[in-house]
């Protein structure tokens, strides 16, 4: 008879009158036809079965079903009326099968169906009025098929449709008629197609559209955005296209837009009127473009802006008043451009700033950090200035930031040593990680270090964790000037104690390095001495033992030799 699990299920079905959900996997058509008491079932899930072909009226016995899932089952042929009788069905999924032709599969309307999933099949064409028998559909998923043709009125009659997924297909051109009649459509996913042109009337009737995804296509013109249908758009993703230019006032009709993603395009310039009208915009992403100029008034109308990302462009300078209208800004990301100088006043109007990324530029001063708005809460401000060309900064007012990253700059050695010798709060970071191979143990040691330059020569400083050093001699330290009044009692470095009038603080570090080197050399010599002694004691015969002890010292090489 049937294999054990199925027999068990059937048994349960026959005795329990309250069972309403049935889930079968690895089944075949015989097993499905043998399901009994189908009038009790409200939910049927068939997955990983072998069901290549279903004939007419196959589900007629299951007329109480509200939910039917038939996935991953190699379904490639569904007879014209295979879904007949499923009059109460609300949710149908035929995803991850092998369907290449879309039909209604019913002779009467499936009047209750609100969710239809046909994703991950091999559909290539949507015929006219093909969904006419599904009048209540609210969600239609056609993603990851091979659709390259949509006939006029394909979505005819779907006046309740809210979500339409057409991403991952092969669409090239959006016709003015495709989405006609979808009056309630609120989200439309068209990403990951090959769309290079969109007719002006394409979204004319879709006045409820709130979210439009067009990322990963081949769009170079955004003219379609000025049509009436897109006036209520909130989320617009145009990332990964080929847009080179934003027309003046091109976005001025999309005044409810909150989220605009233009990353990974070919933009070169933001000028005065390109973003005007977007007075609800909260998040703007223009990263990964070729922008080398942002005009003074280019962000002027974005009064609600919370977050701007212009990283990975080619900016060298920014106008002093660029951000002056954007008083709500919380995040400014300008990383990885070629910015040489920022006006001290540039962030003067930002009272809510929490996150500022300026790493990977060519800044040689940080004066703008001393002129932040007086009402800004600097305790919650994160600033990344790593990988710039700073040689010194006035640290005193920067120590209260939540985090300040200063790693990988062009520090002046004298300035650096003078500031590093005293303990800085953990929120200030100068170090970048170094991996050092020392030939003594052949292990890789991870240490923190800072590079600095002195005249023409470059130096490197290893940072030791000062907090690990016992602080016995704090009382008679002659460290001179106090470091920062606002930062009470920074514990001074007291090891080793060297009179500061005879040695400057740089030599402290150099002495420490020398001491470490001597200690390493000493240990090494000691090891060799012990080895040699043992060799002499054991004589020629037991040379192998010496080798073994060496192997214990060099676990890495040993592993390699064995394999
Ligand atoms: C379905 O599977 C059962 C056992 O798993 C087997 O006995 C039966 O022959 C199969 N039927 C078909 C049509 O393959
Ligand atoms: C069905 O098969 C897929 C892979 O072929 C697997 O990931 C999934 O877990 C299976 N599902 C069931 C219910 O067996
Ligand atoms: C899908 O259907 C085609 C014929 O339409 C067939 O050649 C192919 O083997 C089927 N693939 C699977 C996975 O069933
Ligand atoms: C836009 O789409 C890209 C993928 O193309 C994705 O990485 C990005 O997160 C999306 N943007 C938004 C704001 O959702
Ligand atoms: C994008 O711009 C870059 C630099 O301006 C250029 O090299 C590239 O060819 C452009 N790509 C397209 C598709 O226009």
XYZ file of C-alpha atoms and ligand atoms in Angstrom:
633
model
C 0.000 0.000 0.000
C 1.187 3.572 0.558
C 4.424 4.360 2.301
C 4.135 4.763 6.039
C 3.951 8.562 6.416
C 1.128 8.917 3.907
C -0.852 6.015 5.384
C -0.460 7.628 8.768
C -1.731 10.935 7.479
C -4.719 9.312 5.833
C -5.403 7.494 9.077
C -5.341 10.722 11.012
C -7.617 12.267 8.432
C -10.161 9.494 8.633
C -10.462 9.592 12.411
C -10.121 13.236 13.260
C -13.017 15.348 12.176
C -11.305 18.618 12.953
C -8.321 18.323 10.657
C -8.319 21.155 8.199
C -4.729 21.494 7.037
C -2.811 18.907 5.089
C 0.764 19.133 3.977
C 2.422 16.511 1.785
C 5.884 16.352 0.355
C 7.592 13.900 -1.965
C 4.192 12.634 -3.053
C 2.864 11.573 -6.456
C -0.455 11.918 -8.201
C -1.848 8.606 -6.940
C -1.320 9.655 -3.361
C -3.089 12.979 -3.910
C -6.123 11.315 -5.461
C -6.331 8.976 -2.479
C -6.741 11.780 0.050
C -10.060 11.247 1.809
C -12.447 13.577 3.618
C -11.416 16.396 1.347
C -14.533 18.341 2.222
C -12.901 19.090 5.601
C -9.729 20.546 4.178
C -9.220 24.283 4.147
C -5.515 24.283 3.423
C -3.520 21.950 1.199
C 0.230 22.154 0.679
C 1.988 19.911 -1.807
C 5.707 20.435 -2.152
C 8.539 18.536 -3.758
C 6.049 16.153 -5.275
C 5.972 14.712 -8.746
C 2.981 16.327 -10.385
C 3.883 17.203 -13.979
C 0.319 17.179 -15.244
C -3.037 17.881 -13.593
C -6.234 17.163 -15.488
C -9.532 19.006 -15.650
C -11.497 19.223 -12.411
C -8.599 17.747 -10.457
C -9.480 19.804 -7.380
C -13.238 19.586 -7.611
C -13.375 17.427 -4.466
C -11.508 20.102 -2.511
C -14.214 22.727 -2.693
C -13.673 23.975 0.874
C -10.060 24.949 0.283
C -9.091 28.488 1.213
C -5.423 27.996 0.534
C -3.649 25.819 -2.010
C 0.089 25.570 -2.447
C 1.654 23.395 -5.100
C 5.332 24.207 -5.310
C 8.570 22.606 -6.442
C 6.638 19.812 -8.131
C 7.653 20.051 -11.786
C 4.169 21.133 -12.819
C 4.323 21.946 -16.504
C 0.897 21.155 -17.815
C -2.309 22.254 -16.158
C -5.438 21.411 -18.176
C -7.738 24.275 -19.134
C -10.187 23.707 -16.292
C -7.958 22.101 -13.666
C -8.896 24.668 -11.026
C -12.643 24.303 -11.498
C -14.635 24.175 -8.294
C -12.213 26.092 -6.069
C -14.834 28.739 -5.445
C -13.691 29.629 -1.920
C -9.989 29.685 -2.666
C -8.307 32.834 -1.367
C -4.650 32.071 -1.901
C -3.072 30.005 -4.681
C 0.615 29.370 -5.156
C 2.002 27.516 -8.145
C 5.488 28.970 -7.724
C 8.727 27.111 -8.511
C 7.256 24.898 -11.194
C 7.680 24.532 -14.923
C 4.640 26.386 -16.289
C 5.229 28.024 -19.637
C 1.674 28.900 -20.620
C -0.645 30.993 -18.510
C -4.368 30.286 -18.704
C -7.353 30.918 -16.452
C -7.538 27.182 -15.659
C -11.189 27.568 -14.728
C -14.509 27.951 -16.470
C -15.988 30.158 -13.769
C -14.559 33.120 -11.877
C -12.445 32.249 -8.829
C -14.312 34.985 -7.041
C -12.520 34.763 -3.686
C -8.931 34.573 -4.915
C -6.890 37.472 -3.597
C -3.320 36.128 -3.731
C -1.840 34.433 -6.792
C 1.792 33.358 -6.908
C 3.180 32.194 -10.237
C 6.777 33.144 -9.512
C 9.755 31.062 -10.653
C 8.138 29.426 -13.669
C 8.855 29.743 -17.370
C 6.087 32.103 -18.456
C 7.078 34.321 -21.358
C 3.942 36.108 -22.431
C 0.901 37.624 -20.761
C -2.124 37.517 -23.041
C -4.922 40.048 -23.106
C -7.451 39.805 -20.248
C -5.734 36.684 -18.980
C -6.635 37.407 -15.353
C -10.265 38.202 -16.130
C -11.562 35.318 -13.996
C -9.690 36.507 -10.898
C -11.567 39.751 -10.212
C -10.630 40.043 -6.521
C -6.864 39.659 -6.879
C -4.911 41.931 -4.575
C -1.464 40.431 -4.937
C 0.001 38.981 -8.116
C 3.495 37.570 -8.148
C 5.039 36.921 -11.554
C 8.672 37.406 -10.559
C 11.464 35.350 -12.014
C 9.784 34.139 -15.156
C 10.853 34.945 -18.708
C 8.179 37.474 -19.544
C 9.110 39.645 -22.491
C 5.700 40.420 -23.848
C 2.655 41.923 -22.182
C -0.335 42.344 -24.453
C -2.650 45.304 -24.209
C -5.154 44.854 -21.363
C -3.318 41.893 -19.839
C -4.254 43.097 -16.375
C -7.791 43.959 -17.420
C -10.333 43.699 -14.617
C -7.839 43.704 -11.753
C -9.216 46.852 -10.220
C -8.412 45.626 -6.677
C -4.791 44.723 -7.350
C -2.421 46.328 -4.850
C 0.888 44.542 -5.334
C 2.337 43.449 -8.644
C 5.720 41.731 -8.930
C 7.240 41.585 -12.369
C 10.875 41.672 -11.310
C 13.403 39.259 -12.721
C 11.862 39.029 -16.181
C 12.942 40.138 -19.642
C 10.920 43.272 -20.204
C 12.575 45.927 -22.369
C 9.962 48.525 -23.022
C 7.049 49.646 -20.868
C 4.067 50.443 -22.997
C 1.526 53.065 -22.055
C -1.180 50.386 -21.913
C 0.465 47.774 -19.664
C -0.783 48.944 -16.319
C -3.970 50.621 -17.454
C -6.933 50.007 -15.170
C -4.848 49.134 -12.086
C -6.379 51.998 -10.137
C -5.534 50.654 -6.682
C -1.999 49.515 -7.434
C 0.229 50.603 -4.580
C 3.498 48.772 -5.199
C 5.062 47.719 -8.468
C 8.313 45.762 -8.694
C 10.046 45.965 -12.050
C 13.640 45.634 -10.920
C 16.048 43.310 -12.627
C 14.615 43.457 -16.153
C 16.135 45.051 -19.253
C 13.927 48.108 -19.375
C 15.456 50.916 -21.400
C 12.402 52.959 -22.275
C 9.179 53.858 -20.523
C 6.336 55.543 -22.348
C 5.052 58.770 -20.865
C 1.546 57.415 -20.137
C 2.746 54.164 -18.559
C 1.607 54.978 -15.035
C -1.043 57.515 -15.916
C -3.911 55.601 -14.273
C -1.951 54.256 -11.302
C -2.586 57.220 -9.062
C -2.288 55.169 -5.859
C 1.219 53.972 -6.612
C 3.417 54.420 -3.518
C 6.401 52.244 -4.267
C 8.106 51.762 -7.613
C 11.200 49.654 -8.077
C 13.057 50.107 -11.327
C 16.555 49.296 -10.104
C 18.846 47.082 -12.179
C 17.540 48.085 -15.569
C 18.965 50.029 -18.505
C 17.220 53.354 -18.086
C 19.025 56.465 -19.248
C 16.128 58.903 -19.267
C 13.803 59.701 -16.385
C 11.273 61.737 -18.325
C 8.472 59.378 -17.348
C 8.688 60.635 -13.769
C 6.902 63.850 -14.587
C 3.576 62.172 -15.324
C 0.507 62.640 -13.188
C 0.229 59.005 -12.116
C 3.414 59.168 -10.045
C 2.407 62.159 -7.942
C 1.905 60.092 -4.778
C 5.022 58.000 -5.024
C 6.827 57.532 -1.692
C 9.610 55.052 -2.520
C 11.470 55.178 -5.812
C 14.459 52.985 -6.533
C 16.440 53.813 -9.679
C 19.699 52.298 -8.526
C 21.876 50.470 -11.073
C 20.709 52.160 -14.259
C 22.468 54.368 -16.803
C 21.140 57.787 -15.881
C 23.625 60.537 -16.792
C 21.585 63.641 -16.222
C 18.626 64.770 -14.133
C 16.502 67.269 -16.016
C 15.687 70.539 -14.234
C 12.353 70.161 -12.414
C 12.257 66.534 -13.589
C 11.191 65.355 -10.125
C 9.076 68.338 -9.213
C 5.786 66.420 -9.512
C 6.812 63.704 -7.066
C 6.266 65.832 -4.040
C 5.378 62.963 -1.674
C 8.604 61.115 -2.358
C 10.449 60.141 0.833
C 13.022 57.706 -0.431
C 15.036 58.200 -3.609
C 17.810 55.822 -4.571
C 19.931 56.943 -7.538
C 23.056 55.023 -6.587
C 25.143 53.226 -9.222
C 24.221 55.468 -12.137
C 26.254 57.798 -14.313
C 25.340 61.158 -12.816
C 27.992 63.856 -13.026
C 26.373 66.951 -11.604
C 23.627 68.088 -9.243
C 22.430 71.494 -10.229
C 20.069 74.016 -8.802
C 16.731 72.681 -9.981
C 17.314 68.974 -10.384
C 15.886 68.055 -6.984
C 13.456 70.903 -6.556
C 9.956 70.014 -5.483
C 11.048 67.082 -3.326
C 10.100 68.733 -0.081
C 9.112 65.460 1.634
C 12.314 63.641 0.726
C 13.946 62.000 3.752
C 16.554 59.708 2.245
C 18.658 60.468 -0.801
C 21.280 58.095 -2.139
C 23.554 59.265 -4.967
C 26.524 57.095 -4.065
C 28.570 55.310 -6.741
C 28.153 57.897 -9.485
C 30.586 60.310 -11.125
C 29.363 63.499 -9.466
C 32.077 66.141 -9.398
C 29.917 69.173 -8.784
C 27.054 69.995 -6.446
C 25.780 73.485 -7.050
C 25.140 75.825 -4.120
C 21.365 75.519 -4.191
C 21.105 71.910 -5.299
C 19.741 70.664 -1.946
C 17.815 73.798 -1.134
C 14.294 72.394 -1.424
C 14.995 69.215 0.569
C 13.848 70.631 3.884
C 12.824 67.256 5.335
C 16.048 65.460 4.459
C 17.308 63.102 7.196
C 19.972 61.171 5.365
C 22.179 61.900 2.371
C 24.727 59.558 0.855
C 27.072 60.975 -1.786
C 29.917 58.551 -1.150
C 32.094 57.151 -3.936
C 31.829 60.085 -6.292
C 34.384 62.584 -7.537
C 33.695 65.621 -5.395
C 36.682 67.822 -4.624
C 34.904 70.670 -2.912
C 31.461 71.551 -1.545
C 29.794 74.968 -1.452
C 29.786 76.529 1.999
C 25.983 76.794 2.178
C 25.200 73.440 0.559
C 23.472 71.962 3.620
C 22.074 75.150 5.100
C 18.453 74.392 4.216
C 18.653 70.768 5.401
C 18.294 71.437 9.105
C 16.862 67.999 9.922
C 19.879 66.061 8.662
C 20.949 63.174 10.870
C 23.340 61.369 8.551
C 25.810 62.840 6.099
C 27.902 60.392 4.125
C 30.588 61.923 1.931
C 33.094 59.102 2.163
C 35.481 58.186 -0.633
C 35.475 61.340 -2.691
C 38.452 63.638 -3.246
C 37.381 66.471 -0.977
C 40.362 68.657 -0.074
C 38.731 71.312 2.023
C 35.433 71.900 3.802
C 34.347 75.346 4.810
C 34.307 75.695 8.634
C 30.660 76.778 8.419
C 29.426 73.885 6.320
C 27.650 71.921 9.096
C 26.732 74.980 11.104
C 22.945 74.584 10.692
C 22.696 70.899 11.628
C 21.228 70.432 15.097
C 20.318 66.763 14.759
C 23.448 65.322 13.250
C 24.369 61.867 14.557
C 26.529 60.314 11.897
C 29.154 61.918 9.703
C 31.316 59.849 7.387
C 34.135 61.719 5.677
C 36.667 58.921 5.437
C 38.674 58.368 2.279
C 38.986 62.012 1.246
C 41.926 64.431 1.084
C 41.066 66.699 4.003
C 44.041 68.349 5.671
C 42.182 70.171 8.394
C 39.172 69.496 10.586
C 38.211 73.047 11.504
C 34.606 72.394 10.547
C 34.325 70.131 13.601
C 34.940 73.122 15.876
C 32.153 75.144 14.330
C 29.272 72.708 14.671
C 25.952 74.069 15.821
C 26.032 74.932 19.553
C 22.753 73.078 20.100
C 24.036 69.869 18.556
C 24.407 67.019 21.053
C 27.999 66.051 20.398
C 27.754 63.108 22.823
C 25.736 61.254 20.227
C 27.824 62.224 17.218
C 29.806 59.613 15.291
C 32.553 61.064 13.082
C 34.772 59.123 10.716
C 37.767 61.079 9.430
C 40.001 58.105 8.762
C 42.119 57.928 5.612
C 42.462 61.656 5.046
C 45.547 63.887 5.149
C 45.284 65.398 8.605
C 48.622 66.205 10.218
C 47.277 67.563 13.485
C 43.918 68.486 14.974
C 42.844 70.441 18.002
C 41.664 67.471 20.040
C 40.357 69.264 23.103
C 36.829 69.886 21.840
C 36.536 66.563 20.000
C 36.905 64.249 22.978
C 33.210 64.295 23.804
C 32.021 62.753 20.561
C 30.400 59.355 20.722
C 33.133 58.146 18.406
C 35.907 59.820 16.460
C 37.957 57.796 14.018
C 41.265 59.408 13.055
C 43.149 56.353 11.822
C 45.328 56.405 8.733
C 46.105 60.113 8.378
C 49.355 62.011 7.754
C 50.113 62.728 11.376
C 53.045 64.840 12.359
C 55.148 62.645 14.653
C 55.896 65.312 17.243
C 52.240 66.278 17.531
C 51.143 62.679 17.611
C 53.536 61.566 20.319
C 52.703 64.583 22.463
C 49.012 63.643 22.272
C 49.314 59.880 22.424
C 51.478 59.787 25.529
C 48.431 60.767 27.511
C 45.535 58.417 27.640
C 42.745 59.406 25.289
C 39.162 58.265 25.862
C 38.232 55.024 24.113
C 35.967 56.956 21.802
C 38.971 58.427 19.969
C 40.776 56.072 17.671
C 44.119 56.672 15.988
C 45.129 53.112 15.440
C 44.890 50.883 12.484
C 45.513 47.188 12.853
C 48.860 45.816 11.762
C 49.662 42.188 11.218
C 53.278 41.598 12.106
C 55.111 38.412 11.318
C 57.907 37.968 13.792
C 60.457 35.389 12.801
C 60.889 34.420 16.423
C 57.688 32.396 16.747
C 56.451 32.483 13.135
C 53.005 33.396 14.369
C 51.256 36.453 13.080
C 50.818 39.019 15.782
C 48.030 41.539 15.562
C 48.969 44.875 17.036
C 47.698 48.404 16.787
C 49.862 51.029 15.168
C 49.925 54.577 13.881
C 51.968 55.991 11.004
C 53.358 59.477 11.157
C 55.847 61.534 9.250
C 58.645 63.755 10.367
C 60.066 65.957 7.655
C 60.710 63.602 4.774
C 60.782 60.366 6.669
C 57.868 58.167 7.664
C 57.724 56.464 11.005
C 55.531 53.889 12.605
C 54.504 53.763 16.214
C 53.293 50.670 17.984
C 50.597 51.319 20.525
C 50.751 49.514 23.823
C 47.678 49.274 25.944
C 48.501 51.779 28.646
C 45.601 50.715 30.803
C 47.349 47.385 31.360
C 50.358 49.071 32.903
C 50.180 49.375 36.690
C 49.955 52.982 37.814
C 52.187 53.008 40.901
C 54.082 56.183 40.407
C 51.329 58.571 39.458
C 52.035 60.967 42.339
C 55.495 62.063 41.351
C 54.882 62.216 37.632
C 56.252 65.375 36.098
C 54.152 65.285 33.033
C 53.708 69.048 32.911
C 50.743 70.616 31.162
C 47.331 69.139 31.903
C 45.733 67.681 28.887
C 42.089 68.603 28.901
C 40.055 70.319 31.581
C 36.778 68.816 30.455
C 38.204 65.330 30.755
C 39.033 64.927 34.457
C 42.320 63.246 35.420
C 43.460 61.412 32.300
C 45.840 58.830 33.723
C 49.319 59.781 32.511
C 51.721 57.259 31.098
C 54.162 56.445 33.861
C 56.227 53.636 32.519
C 59.137 53.798 32.334
C 59.669 56.953 34.253
C 62.151 59.142 32.484
C 62.729 62.745 33.485
C 60.969 64.750 30.825
C 63.483 67.562 30.871
C 66.206 65.269 29.563
C 64.248 63.078 27.160
C 61.354 64.242 25.087
C 58.324 62.025 24.976
C 59.196 60.602 21.568
C 62.240 58.954 23.046
C 59.997 57.211 25.570
C 58.455 55.284 22.722
C 61.802 54.645 21.072
C 63.218 53.369 24.369
C 60.266 51.081 24.792
C 60.747 49.696 21.301
C 64.423 49.153 21.990
C 63.588 47.324 25.207
C 61.148 45.047 23.413
C 63.688 44.306 20.692
C 66.335 43.441 23.272
C 63.905 41.161 25.101
C 63.030 39.343 21.848
C 66.697 38.946 20.948
C 67.466 37.683 24.439
C 64.770 35.039 24.337
C 65.872 33.908 20.935
C 69.468 33.591 22.037
C 68.355 31.683 25.124
C 66.422 29.223 22.985
C 69.330 28.618 20.692
C 71.575 28.146 23.711
C 69.230 25.560 25.221
C 68.931 23.737 21.894
C 72.660 23.626 21.422
C 73.184 22.340 24.959
C 70.684 19.565 24.461
C 72.231 18.580 21.141
C 75.610 18.322 22.756
C 74.193 16.185 25.585
C 72.300 13.711 23.389
C 74.914 13.302 20.727
C 74.514 12.479 17.033
C 72.235 9.459 17.468
C 69.320 11.410 18.826
C 69.273 14.268 16.377
C 65.643 13.465 15.606
C 64.590 14.494 19.072
C 66.016 17.923 18.505
C 63.985 18.140 15.360
C 60.866 17.209 17.268
C 61.380 19.940 19.788
C 61.827 22.377 16.942
C 58.611 21.195 15.405
C 56.814 22.065 18.595
C 58.074 25.574 18.230
C 56.901 25.872 14.663
C 53.418 24.427 14.431
C 52.533 26.191 11.179
C 55.433 24.914 9.143
C 54.999 21.464 10.601
C 51.406 21.280 9.344
C 52.521 22.258 5.845
C 55.258 19.663 5.741
C 52.930 16.903 6.752
C 50.338 17.620 3.994
C 3.203 6.705 -6.189
O 4.047 6.272 -5.133
C 3.724 4.985 -4.587
C 4.656 4.690 -3.446
O 5.417 5.814 -3.089
C 3.848 3.930 -5.661
O 3.447 2.703 -5.137
C 2.957 4.293 -6.851
O 3.166 3.388 -7.889
C 3.306 5.697 -7.331
N 2.364 6.031 -8.390
C 2.758 6.569 -9.537
C 1.674 6.890 -10.518
O 3.918 6.783 -9.791
C 11.961 20.739 -1.247
O 13.200 20.697 -1.954
C 14.006 21.815 -1.766
C 15.231 21.653 -2.635
O 14.990 20.869 -3.735
C 14.373 21.928 -0.296
O 15.134 23.089 -0.093
C 13.109 22.009 0.532
O 13.452 21.999 1.907
C 12.207 20.832 0.257
N 10.961 21.013 0.981
C 10.329 19.998 1.589
C 9.079 20.355 2.316
O 10.752 18.862 1.531
C 9.975 21.636 -18.122
O 9.204 21.461 -19.293
C 9.947 21.234 -20.467
C 8.970 21.082 -21.627
O 8.004 22.080 -21.560
C 10.785 19.976 -20.317
O 11.605 19.802 -21.438
C 11.668 20.107 -19.072
O 12.369 18.917 -18.841
C 10.831 20.418 -17.869
N 11.695 20.638 -16.727
C 11.467 20.114 -15.527
C 12.442 20.452 -14.457
O 10.509 19.414 -15.307
C 17.458 49.759 -4.334
O 17.814 48.585 -5.001
C 19.103 48.079 -4.700
C 19.344 46.842 -5.535
O 19.370 47.157 -6.875
C 19.188 47.766 -3.238
O 20.489 47.316 -2.920
C 18.876 49.019 -2.437
O 18.865 48.712 -1.065
C 17.510 49.569 -2.824
N 17.326 50.860 -2.171
C 16.397 51.070 -1.244
C 16.326 52.435 -0.678
O 15.644 50.182 -0.883
C 29.498 56.373 -17.352
O 30.433 57.416 -17.087
C 31.792 57.010 -17.151
C 32.657 58.194 -16.773
O 32.088 59.404 -17.128
C 32.115 56.501 -18.555
O 33.434 56.020 -18.578
C 31.150 55.377 -18.900
O 31.370 54.973 -20.231
C 29.723 55.837 -18.742
N 28.843 54.714 -19.002
C 27.762 54.840 -19.759
C 27.003 53.596 -19.974
O 27.414 55.898 -20.239
